[in-house]
Amino acid sequence: MKNIQSVVRLSKSCVGVEEASALARVIEAGYLGMGRDVQAFEADIRAYLQTEREVICVNTGTAALHLALCGLDIGPGDEVLVPTLTYVASFQAISATGAKPVACDVTAERGFIDISDAGRRLTSRTKAIMPVHYASNSVGLGEVYDFARKHGLRVVEDAAHAFGGEYEGQRVGASGDVVCFSFDGIKNITSGEGGAVVTNDTKLAQRIRDARLLGVEKDTEKRYQGERSWEFEVTHQGYRYHMSNLMAAIGREQLKKLHAFSEHRRQCVARYIAALRGVDGIRLLDFDHWQIVPHIFCIRVVNGSRNALMTHLRNLEVECGIHYQPNHKLQYFASNYSLPVAEKLAEELLSLPLHAELGDVEQVRVISAVLDFMRSKRA
Ligand SMILES: *Cc1c(COP(=O)(O)O)cnc(C)c1O
């Protein structure tokens, strides 16, 4: 049986002829670097988010986080509060500035930063907090902003999972201090690789715009007019983090498909929930999948057999994953304290296949494989 069925992918870049012809147009025009396509993509994102806020596209989500922190002058001697249950990108972006990522625990219901634990980790060196929209959920953000206001912290949102979602009646990114998105190959939309920073802070936005082009002041403005900077000034550390026209061309096509992608992802999640809610040994996270564009679908296997279920699924050619092992357990980011909820979740969490091209038959295969396994555990 194993050999006649194809692998059910955990995640997938869903691109087609539209992206291919957009790329062909950029190649034909002969300007692959950062220029008017990037400007147009930024305008498209602004329109999509229904905001007048600043949008700055960069080459990865990690670069977006890094530049946001740099632009806020966060560096050596500073601390940034961050949930331990996140992709290592959040931690690396913080430590790249020279600041210390201070791992915080998360809530068992949503895997969102636990603000009371964050309170315990606060010191005079804390400059910012980086909430992660874990599994695309934004519930809990209000508490983060209350906490930040109270303690004079900046908020840099890691919204890598959350593009297209809504929170309190607005699109994620249309409000909030500094919001960072990722457009890597498997995120809600992709530009091949890519990311964006969205903020109201015009001074910060200018710093980021310059910093993505090696700190060359006003280079963005020149490139958007099809010109180059031959004489310029540099006043801050910069990086080679800009987005290219090639990437932007893919991203613009993807944005047009986001509505269809969202519907598909939500339907898949609805189907998982209908099949798996109430099953012995499985718990679901608490989120409203109609409000968000679900990037991943995680279940909690609470009967101690998560790893066995993973093996079972893999044997049936069903890919699955763990989002995430806690960062404070990694050697480079090791903490001298434990974070019990995240450590427990890390042993229970299992991500099932979810992407914009996941087929009905494939999803039925995933669900039956999970149900068969859980039944065999009960018997
Ligand atoms: C994908 C991701 C990032 C980083 O984005 P890249 O574009 O891959 O650099 C950061 N944080 C989280 C939670 C992510 O899932």
Short mmCIF file of N, CA and C in Angstrom, two decimals, residues 155-328:
data_model
loop_
_atom_site.label_atom_id
_atom_site.label_comp_id
_atom_site.label_asym_id
_atom_site.label_seq_id
_atom_site.Cartn_x
_atom_site.Cartn_y
_atom_site.Cartn_z
N VAL A 155 7.00 46.95 21.02
CA VAL A 155 6.47 45.63 20.65
C VAL A 155 6.85 45.34 19.20
N VAL A 156 7.58 44.26 18.98
CA VAL A 156 7.89 43.80 17.62
C VAL A 156 7.16 42.47 17.45
N GLU A 157 6.08 42.47 16.67
CA GLU A 157 5.29 41.25 16.51
C GLU A 157 5.91 40.33 15.47
N ASP A 158 6.14 39.08 15.86
CA ASP A 158 6.52 38.07 14.87
C ASP A 158 5.22 37.49 14.31
N ALA A 159 4.79 38.08 13.21
CA ALA A 159 3.52 37.67 12.58
C ALA A 159 3.79 36.80 11.36
N ALA A 160 4.89 36.04 11.40
CA ALA A 160 5.28 35.20 10.27
C ALA A 160 4.18 34.21 9.87
N HIS A 161 3.39 33.76 10.86
CA HIS A 161 2.32 32.79 10.56
C HIS A 161 1.01 33.47 10.20
N ALA A 162 0.94 34.79 10.36
CA ALA A 162 -0.38 35.42 10.52
C ALA A 162 -0.83 36.26 9.34
N PHE A 163 -0.09 36.28 8.23
CA PHE A 163 -0.50 37.15 7.14
C PHE A 163 -1.90 36.78 6.65
N GLY A 164 -2.75 37.79 6.51
CA GLY A 164 -4.11 37.56 6.01
C GLY A 164 -5.15 37.41 7.10
N GLY A 165 -4.69 37.24 8.35
CA GLY A 165 -5.64 37.05 9.44
C GLY A 165 -6.22 38.37 9.93
N GLU A 166 -7.26 38.24 10.74
CA GLU A 166 -7.88 39.44 11.32
C GLU A 166 -7.81 39.39 12.82
N TYR A 167 -7.71 40.57 13.39
CA TYR A 167 -7.72 40.69 14.84
C TYR A 167 -8.47 41.96 15.22
N GLU A 168 -9.48 41.81 16.05
CA GLU A 168 -10.32 42.93 16.48
C GLU A 168 -10.78 43.77 15.29
N GLY A 169 -11.27 43.09 14.27
CA GLY A 169 -11.89 43.77 13.14
C GLY A 169 -10.94 44.37 12.12
N GLN A 170 -9.63 44.18 12.33
CA GLN A 170 -8.66 44.71 11.35
C GLN A 170 -7.74 43.60 10.90
N ARG A 171 -7.15 43.77 9.72
CA ARG A 171 -6.17 42.80 9.27
C ARG A 171 -4.93 42.88 10.16
N VAL A 172 -4.33 41.74 10.47
CA VAL A 172 -3.07 41.74 11.22
C VAL A 172 -2.06 42.59 10.45
N GLY A 173 -1.44 43.52 11.13
CA GLY A 173 -0.51 44.44 10.49
C GLY A 173 -1.09 45.84 10.34
N ALA A 174 -2.43 45.93 10.32
CA ALA A 174 -3.08 47.24 10.17
C ALA A 174 -3.04 48.02 11.48
N SER A 175 -2.70 47.34 12.57
CA SER A 175 -2.51 48.03 13.84
C SER A 175 -1.29 47.40 14.51
N GLY A 176 -0.92 47.95 15.65
CA GLY A 176 0.24 47.41 16.36
C GLY A 176 1.48 48.25 16.11
N ASP A 177 2.47 48.07 16.97
CA ASP A 177 3.69 48.90 16.95
C ASP A 177 4.55 48.59 15.71
N VAL A 178 5.18 47.42 15.70
CA VAL A 178 5.98 46.99 14.55
C VAL A 178 5.61 45.54 14.26
N VAL A 179 5.13 45.27 13.06
CA VAL A 179 4.62 43.94 12.73
C VAL A 179 5.47 43.35 11.60
N CYS A 180 6.00 42.15 11.81
CA CYS A 180 6.90 41.53 10.82
C CYS A 180 6.27 40.27 10.23
N PHE A 181 6.29 40.21 8.92
CA PHE A 181 5.74 39.05 8.19
C PHE A 181 6.87 38.28 7.49
N SER A 182 6.58 37.03 7.20
CA SER A 182 7.48 36.22 6.39
C SER A 182 6.73 35.76 5.14
N PHE A 183 7.42 35.79 4.01
CA PHE A 183 6.87 35.24 2.76
C PHE A 183 7.76 34.11 2.27
N ASP A 184 8.26 33.30 3.19
CA ASP A 184 9.09 32.18 2.74
C ASP A 184 8.22 31.16 2.02
N GLY A 185 8.84 30.15 1.46
CA GLY A 185 8.16 29.26 0.53
C GLY A 185 6.88 28.63 1.03
N ILE A 186 6.75 28.42 2.33
CA ILE A 186 5.59 27.68 2.83
C ILE A 186 4.65 28.53 3.67
N LYS A 187 4.88 29.83 3.73
CA LYS A 187 4.00 30.67 4.54
C LYS A 187 2.68 30.93 3.79
N ASN A 188 1.77 31.70 4.40
CA ASN A 188 0.43 31.88 3.81
C ASN A 188 0.49 32.40 2.38
N ILE A 189 1.42 33.34 2.13
CA ILE A 189 1.79 33.64 0.74
C ILE A 189 3.32 33.65 0.68
N THR A 190 3.86 33.44 -0.50
CA THR A 190 5.31 33.42 -0.62
C THR A 190 5.78 34.38 -1.71
N SER A 191 7.00 34.88 -1.54
CA SER A 191 7.66 35.58 -2.65
C SER A 191 8.96 34.82 -2.96
N GLY A 192 8.92 33.52 -2.78
CA GLY A 192 10.12 32.67 -2.90
C GLY A 192 10.76 32.61 -1.54
N GLU A 193 11.48 33.64 -1.20
CA GLU A 193 11.83 34.00 0.17
C GLU A 193 11.34 35.43 0.31
N GLY A 194 11.22 35.91 1.51
CA GLY A 194 10.82 37.31 1.64
C GLY A 194 10.20 37.61 2.98
N GLY A 195 10.04 38.90 3.22
CA GLY A 195 9.43 39.33 4.46
C GLY A 195 9.07 40.80 4.36
N ALA A 196 8.37 41.30 5.39
CA ALA A 196 8.00 42.71 5.39
C ALA A 196 7.85 43.21 6.81
N VAL A 197 8.15 44.49 6.97
CA VAL A 197 7.90 45.17 8.25
C VAL A 197 6.78 46.17 8.00
N VAL A 198 5.80 46.21 8.90
CA VAL A 198 4.72 47.19 8.81
C VAL A 198 4.70 47.98 10.11
N THR A 199 4.69 49.30 9.98
CA THR A 199 4.68 50.15 11.18
C THR A 199 4.12 51.53 10.87
N ASN A 200 3.69 52.19 11.93
CA ASN A 200 3.23 53.57 11.85
C ASN A 200 4.37 54.55 12.07
N ASP A 201 5.48 54.02 12.58
CA ASP A 201 6.60 54.85 13.03
C ASP A 201 7.43 55.23 11.79
N THR A 202 7.24 56.45 11.30
CA THR A 202 7.87 56.84 10.03
C THR A 202 9.39 56.93 10.16
N LYS A 203 9.87 57.32 11.34
CA LYS A 203 11.31 57.42 11.55
C LYS A 203 11.95 56.02 11.50
N LEU A 204 11.30 55.10 12.19
CA LEU A 204 11.76 53.71 12.18
C LEU A 204 11.73 53.17 10.75
N ALA A 205 10.65 53.46 10.03
CA ALA A 205 10.51 52.95 8.66
C ALA A 205 11.67 53.44 7.78
N GLN A 206 12.05 54.69 7.94
CA GLN A 206 13.16 55.22 7.13
C GLN A 206 14.48 54.53 7.49
N ARG A 207 14.67 54.29 8.79
CA ARG A 207 15.88 53.56 9.22
C ARG A 207 15.92 52.17 8.56
N ILE A 208 14.77 51.49 8.55
CA ILE A 208 14.72 50.13 8.00
C ILE A 208 14.92 50.17 6.48
N ARG A 209 14.30 51.16 5.84
CA ARG A 209 14.43 51.30 4.38
C ARG A 209 15.90 51.46 3.99
N ASP A 210 16.62 52.28 4.74
CA ASP A 210 18.05 52.48 4.46
C ASP A 210 18.87 51.24 4.84
N ALA A 211 18.53 50.67 6.00
CA ALA A 211 19.34 49.56 6.52
C ALA A 211 19.25 48.32 5.63
N ARG A 212 18.14 48.16 4.88
CA ARG A 212 18.04 46.98 4.02
C ARG A 212 18.96 47.11 2.81
N LEU A 213 19.42 48.33 2.53
CA LEU A 213 20.34 48.57 1.40
C LEU A 213 21.67 49.10 1.91
N LEU A 214 22.26 48.33 2.83
CA LEU A 214 23.60 48.62 3.35
C LEU A 214 23.70 49.98 4.03
N GLY A 215 22.57 50.53 4.46
CA GLY A 215 22.59 51.79 5.18
C GLY A 215 22.75 53.00 4.27
N VAL A 216 22.69 52.78 2.96
CA VAL A 216 22.82 53.89 2.01
C VAL A 216 21.56 54.76 2.08
N GLU A 217 21.71 55.97 2.54
CA GLU A 217 20.54 56.82 2.81
C GLU A 217 19.78 57.15 1.52
N LYS A 218 18.47 56.96 1.60
CA LYS A 218 17.56 57.30 0.50
C LYS A 218 17.78 56.48 -0.78
N ASP A 219 18.49 55.38 -0.69
CA ASP A 219 18.72 54.56 -1.88
C ASP A 219 17.40 53.99 -2.41
N THR A 220 16.50 53.63 -1.48
CA THR A 220 15.19 53.11 -1.87
C THR A 220 14.49 54.08 -2.82
N GLU A 221 14.44 55.34 -2.43
CA GLU A 221 13.72 56.35 -3.21
C GLU A 221 14.31 56.43 -4.63
N LYS A 222 15.64 56.36 -4.73
CA LYS A 222 16.30 56.39 -6.04
C LYS A 222 15.91 55.18 -6.88
N ARG A 223 16.00 54.01 -6.27
CA ARG A 223 15.72 52.77 -7.01
C ARG A 223 14.28 52.72 -7.50
N TYR A 224 13.37 53.29 -6.72
CA TYR A 224 11.97 53.28 -7.12
C TYR A 224 11.72 54.23 -8.30
N GLN A 225 12.71 55.11 -8.57
CA GLN A 225 12.60 55.94 -9.77
C GLN A 225 13.50 55.41 -10.89
N GLY A 226 14.00 54.19 -10.68
CA GLY A 226 14.85 53.58 -11.70
C GLY A 226 16.25 54.19 -11.73
N GLU A 227 16.65 54.80 -10.62
CA GLU A 227 17.98 55.43 -10.58
C GLU A 227 18.87 54.73 -9.56
N ARG A 228 20.11 55.15 -9.49
CA ARG A 228 21.05 54.62 -8.50
C ARG A 228 21.64 55.76 -7.70
N SER A 229 22.19 55.43 -6.52
CA SER A 229 22.85 56.45 -5.71
C SER A 229 24.36 56.37 -5.96
N TRP A 230 24.95 57.40 -6.55
CA TRP A 230 26.40 57.41 -6.75
C TRP A 230 27.09 58.20 -5.66
N GLU A 231 26.39 59.18 -5.12
CA GLU A 231 26.92 59.94 -3.99
C GLU A 231 25.93 59.82 -2.85
N PHE A 232 26.41 59.37 -1.71
CA PHE A 232 25.45 59.12 -0.63
C PHE A 232 26.14 59.22 0.73
N GLU A 233 25.31 59.17 1.76
CA GLU A 233 25.80 59.18 3.13
C GLU A 233 25.35 57.90 3.82
N VAL A 234 26.15 57.43 4.76
CA VAL A 234 25.79 56.29 5.60
C VAL A 234 25.98 56.70 7.06
N THR A 235 24.94 56.53 7.86
CA THR A 235 25.05 56.92 9.28
C THR A 235 24.81 55.77 10.24
N HIS A 236 24.35 54.63 9.71
CA HIS A 236 24.06 53.48 10.58
C HIS A 236 24.55 52.19 9.94
N GLN A 237 24.67 51.17 10.77
CA GLN A 237 24.97 49.82 10.27
C GLN A 237 23.86 49.42 9.29
N GLY A 238 24.27 48.86 8.14
CA GLY A 238 23.28 48.38 7.18
C GLY A 238 23.54 46.93 6.82
N TYR A 239 22.60 46.38 6.08
CA TYR A 239 22.69 44.96 5.67
C TYR A 239 22.23 44.84 4.23
N ARG A 240 22.52 43.70 3.63
CA ARG A 240 22.07 43.43 2.27
C ARG A 240 20.78 42.62 2.37
N TYR A 241 19.69 43.28 2.75
CA TYR A 241 18.45 42.60 3.11
C TYR A 241 17.28 42.99 2.22
N HIS A 242 17.54 43.70 1.13
CA HIS A 242 16.42 44.17 0.33
C HIS A 242 15.72 43.02 -0.41
N MET A 243 14.48 43.27 -0.83
CA MET A 243 13.75 42.31 -1.67
C MET A 243 14.08 42.62 -3.14
N SER A 244 14.11 41.59 -3.99
CA SER A 244 14.39 41.82 -5.41
C SER A 244 13.08 41.90 -6.20
N ASN A 245 13.16 42.45 -7.41
CA ASN A 245 12.00 42.48 -8.30
C ASN A 245 11.47 41.08 -8.60
N LEU A 246 12.40 40.11 -8.71
CA LEU A 246 11.98 38.72 -8.95
C LEU A 246 11.06 38.23 -7.84
N MET A 247 11.49 38.49 -6.60
CA MET A 247 10.70 38.03 -5.46
C MET A 247 9.35 38.77 -5.41
N ALA A 248 9.40 40.07 -5.63
CA ALA A 248 8.19 40.88 -5.54
C ALA A 248 7.17 40.44 -6.59
N ALA A 249 7.67 40.06 -7.77
CA ALA A 249 6.77 39.63 -8.85
C ALA A 249 6.01 38.37 -8.43
N ILE A 250 6.69 37.45 -7.75
CA ILE A 250 6.01 36.25 -7.24
C ILE A 250 5.01 36.66 -6.16
N GLY A 251 5.45 37.50 -5.25
CA GLY A 251 4.61 37.92 -4.13
C GLY A 251 3.33 38.60 -4.59
N ARG A 252 3.42 39.42 -5.64
CA ARG A 252 2.23 40.13 -6.13
C ARG A 252 1.19 39.14 -6.66
N GLU A 253 1.66 38.10 -7.35
CA GLU A 253 0.72 37.08 -7.86
C GLU A 253 0.10 36.30 -6.70
N GLN A 254 0.92 36.01 -5.71
CA GLN A 254 0.43 35.25 -4.56
C GLN A 254 -0.64 36.02 -3.79
N LEU A 255 -0.45 37.32 -3.69
CA LEU A 255 -1.42 38.14 -2.96
C LEU A 255 -2.81 38.04 -3.60
N LYS A 256 -2.82 37.94 -4.94
CA LYS A 256 -4.10 37.80 -5.64
C LYS A 256 -4.77 36.47 -5.30
N LYS A 257 -3.97 35.47 -4.92
CA LYS A 257 -4.51 34.14 -4.63
C LYS A 257 -4.82 33.95 -3.15
N LEU A 258 -4.48 34.95 -2.35
CA LEU A 258 -4.58 34.75 -0.90
C LEU A 258 -5.99 34.40 -0.46
N HIS A 259 -6.98 35.03 -1.08
CA HIS A 259 -8.35 34.74 -0.67
C HIS A 259 -8.67 33.25 -0.87
N ALA A 260 -8.33 32.74 -2.03
CA ALA A 260 -8.58 31.32 -2.31
C ALA A 260 -7.75 30.42 -1.38
N PHE A 261 -6.49 30.79 -1.18
CA PHE A 261 -5.63 30.03 -0.26
C PHE A 261 -6.26 29.97 1.13
N SER A 262 -6.74 31.15 1.59
CA SER A 262 -7.30 31.24 2.95
C SER A 262 -8.50 30.33 3.09
N GLU A 263 -9.40 30.41 2.10
CA GLU A 263 -10.60 29.58 2.15
C GLU A 263 -10.22 28.11 2.25
N HIS A 264 -9.27 27.71 1.43
CA HIS A 264 -8.87 26.31 1.42
C HIS A 264 -8.28 25.88 2.76
N ARG A 265 -7.37 26.70 3.28
CA ARG A 265 -6.74 26.37 4.56
C ARG A 265 -7.79 26.28 5.66
N ARG A 266 -8.75 27.22 5.65
CA ARG A 266 -9.78 27.21 6.70
C ARG A 266 -10.67 25.97 6.58
N GLN A 267 -11.04 25.61 5.35
CA GLN A 267 -11.87 24.41 5.16
C GLN A 267 -11.14 23.17 5.66
N CYS A 268 -9.85 23.09 5.37
CA CYS A 268 -9.06 21.94 5.83
C CYS A 268 -9.05 21.87 7.35
N VAL A 269 -8.85 23.02 7.98
CA VAL A 269 -8.82 23.05 9.44
C VAL A 269 -10.19 22.67 10.00
N ALA A 270 -11.25 23.19 9.38
CA ALA A 270 -12.60 22.86 9.85
C ALA A 270 -12.80 21.34 9.80
N ARG A 271 -12.30 20.73 8.76
CA ARG A 271 -12.43 19.29 8.60
C ARG A 271 -11.63 18.52 9.65
N TYR A 272 -10.41 18.99 9.90
CA TYR A 272 -9.60 18.36 10.97
C TYR A 272 -10.33 18.47 12.31
N ILE A 273 -10.86 19.65 12.59
CA ILE A 273 -11.50 19.87 13.89
C ILE A 273 -12.72 18.96 14.03
N ALA A 274 -13.53 18.89 12.96
CA ALA A 274 -14.73 18.05 13.02
C ALA A 274 -14.36 16.60 13.28
N ALA A 275 -13.25 16.16 12.70
CA ALA A 275 -12.88 14.74 12.83
C ALA A 275 -12.15 14.44 14.14
N LEU A 276 -11.43 15.40 14.67
CA LEU A 276 -10.52 15.09 15.77
C LEU A 276 -10.96 15.62 17.13
N ARG A 277 -11.92 16.55 17.12
CA ARG A 277 -12.38 17.10 18.40
C ARG A 277 -13.02 15.98 19.22
N GLY A 278 -12.62 15.92 20.50
CA GLY A 278 -13.23 14.94 21.40
C GLY A 278 -12.61 13.56 21.33
N VAL A 279 -11.64 13.35 20.42
CA VAL A 279 -11.01 12.03 20.33
C VAL A 279 -10.12 11.83 21.56
N ASP A 280 -10.25 10.66 22.18
CA ASP A 280 -9.45 10.33 23.36
C ASP A 280 -7.97 10.49 23.08
N GLY A 281 -7.28 11.22 23.91
CA GLY A 281 -5.83 11.36 23.77
C GLY A 281 -5.41 12.54 22.91
N ILE A 282 -6.39 13.22 22.30
CA ILE A 282 -6.05 14.38 21.47
C ILE A 282 -6.72 15.63 22.05
N ARG A 283 -5.96 16.70 22.09
CA ARG A 283 -6.56 18.00 22.42
C ARG A 283 -6.22 18.98 21.32
N LEU A 284 -7.15 19.89 21.10
CA LEU A 284 -6.94 20.89 20.05
C LEU A 284 -6.62 22.23 20.70
N LEU A 285 -5.89 23.06 19.99
CA LEU A 285 -5.63 24.40 20.49
C LEU A 285 -6.90 25.22 20.31
N ASP A 286 -6.99 26.27 21.10
CA ASP A 286 -8.21 27.08 21.12
C ASP A 286 -8.01 28.31 20.23
N PHE A 287 -8.52 28.25 19.02
CA PHE A 287 -8.47 29.44 18.17
C PHE A 287 -9.64 29.43 17.20
N ASP A 288 -9.95 30.61 16.69
CA ASP A 288 -11.07 30.75 15.78
C ASP A 288 -10.53 30.74 14.35
N HIS A 289 -10.62 29.58 13.69
CA HIS A 289 -9.96 29.47 12.38
C HIS A 289 -10.65 30.28 11.30
N TRP A 290 -11.84 30.84 11.56
CA TRP A 290 -12.46 31.70 10.55
C TRP A 290 -11.91 33.11 10.60
N GLN A 291 -11.25 33.47 11.71
CA GLN A 291 -10.68 34.80 11.88
C GLN A 291 -9.25 34.87 11.33
N ILE A 292 -8.65 33.71 11.16
CA ILE A 292 -7.22 33.68 10.83
C ILE A 292 -7.02 32.96 9.49
N VAL A 293 -5.83 33.05 8.96
CA VAL A 293 -5.45 32.19 7.84
C VAL A 293 -4.49 31.17 8.44
N PRO A 294 -4.99 29.96 8.70
CA PRO A 294 -4.17 29.00 9.44
C PRO A 294 -2.92 28.58 8.65
N HIS A 295 -1.76 28.86 9.23
CA HIS A 295 -0.50 28.48 8.58
C HIS A 295 -0.12 27.04 8.90
N ILE A 296 -0.35 26.64 10.15
CA ILE A 296 -0.08 25.24 10.55
C ILE A 296 -1.28 24.74 11.34
N PHE A 297 -1.45 23.41 11.36
CA PHE A 297 -2.49 22.84 12.21
C PHE A 297 -1.84 21.89 13.20
N CYS A 298 -1.88 22.29 14.47
CA CYS A 298 -1.20 21.51 15.51
C CYS A 298 -2.23 20.86 16.41
N ILE A 299 -2.00 19.58 16.70
CA ILE A 299 -2.80 18.92 17.74
C ILE A 299 -1.88 18.63 18.92
N ARG A 300 -2.49 18.42 20.08
CA ARG A 300 -1.73 17.96 21.25
C ARG A 300 -2.07 16.49 21.47
N VAL A 301 -1.05 15.66 21.47
CA VAL A 301 -1.25 14.23 21.75
C VAL A 301 -0.93 14.06 23.23
N VAL A 302 -1.99 13.90 24.05
CA VAL A 302 -1.80 14.00 25.50
C VAL A 302 -1.72 12.64 26.20
N ASN A 303 -1.61 11.57 25.41
CA ASN A 303 -1.51 10.24 26.05
C ASN A 303 -0.09 9.69 25.99
N GLY A 304 0.86 10.56 25.73
CA GLY A 304 2.27 10.14 25.77
C GLY A 304 2.74 9.43 24.51
N SER A 305 1.91 9.39 23.47
CA SER A 305 2.33 8.61 22.29
C SER A 305 2.56 9.49 21.05
N ARG A 306 2.90 10.75 21.26
CA ARG A 306 3.14 11.64 20.12
C ARG A 306 4.20 11.06 19.17
N ASN A 307 5.33 10.64 19.74
CA ASN A 307 6.41 10.16 18.87
C ASN A 307 6.01 8.89 18.11
N ALA A 308 5.25 8.04 18.78
CA ALA A 308 4.78 6.82 18.11
C ALA A 308 3.80 7.17 16.99
N LEU A 309 2.96 8.16 17.24
CA LEU A 309 2.02 8.60 16.18
C LEU A 309 2.79 9.17 14.99
N MET A 310 3.84 9.94 15.29
CA MET A 310 4.68 10.48 14.21
C MET A 310 5.24 9.37 13.34
N THR A 311 5.75 8.34 13.99
CA THR A 311 6.33 7.21 13.25
C THR A 311 5.24 6.52 12.42
N HIS A 312 4.08 6.34 13.04
CA HIS A 312 2.95 5.71 12.35
C HIS A 312 2.60 6.50 11.08
N LEU A 313 2.48 7.82 11.21
CA LEU A 313 2.12 8.65 10.06
C LEU A 313 3.20 8.59 8.99
N ARG A 314 4.43 8.66 9.41
CA ARG A 314 5.54 8.63 8.43
C ARG A 314 5.57 7.31 7.69
N ASN A 315 5.26 6.22 8.42
CA ASN A 315 5.22 4.92 7.75
C ASN A 315 4.13 4.87 6.70
N LEU A 316 3.10 5.66 6.87
CA LEU A 316 2.01 5.72 5.89
C LEU A 316 2.22 6.85 4.88
N GLU A 317 3.43 7.37 4.83
CA GLU A 317 3.78 8.43 3.88
C GLU A 317 3.00 9.71 4.13
N VAL A 318 2.70 9.95 5.40
CA VAL A 318 2.07 11.21 5.78
C VAL A 318 3.10 12.01 6.55
N GLU A 319 3.50 13.14 6.00
CA GLU A 319 4.48 13.97 6.70
C GLU A 319 3.83 14.67 7.89
N CYS A 320 4.61 14.89 8.92
CA CYS A 320 4.12 15.66 10.06
C CYS A 320 5.32 16.38 10.70
N GLY A 321 5.03 17.27 11.62
CA GLY A 321 6.13 18.07 12.17
C GLY A 321 5.89 18.48 13.61
N ILE A 322 6.88 19.12 14.18
CA ILE A 322 6.78 19.63 15.55
C ILE A 322 7.08 21.12 15.53
N HIS A 323 6.08 21.91 15.86
CA HIS A 323 6.26 23.36 15.96
C HIS A 323 6.04 23.79 17.41
N TYR A 324 7.03 23.90 18.27
CA TYR A 324 8.47 23.82 17.96
C TYR A 324 9.15 23.17 19.15
N GLN A 325 10.38 22.78 19.03
CA GLN A 325 11.12 22.48 20.25
C GLN A 325 11.47 23.81 20.90
N PRO A 326 11.36 23.89 22.24
CA PRO A 326 11.56 25.18 22.91
C PRO A 326 12.99 25.69 22.72
N ASN A 327 13.10 26.97 22.40
CA ASN A 327 14.41 27.55 22.12
C ASN A 327 15.32 27.60 23.35
N HIS A 328 14.72 27.69 24.54
CA HIS A 328 15.57 27.78 25.75
C HIS A 328 16.24 26.45 26.06
#
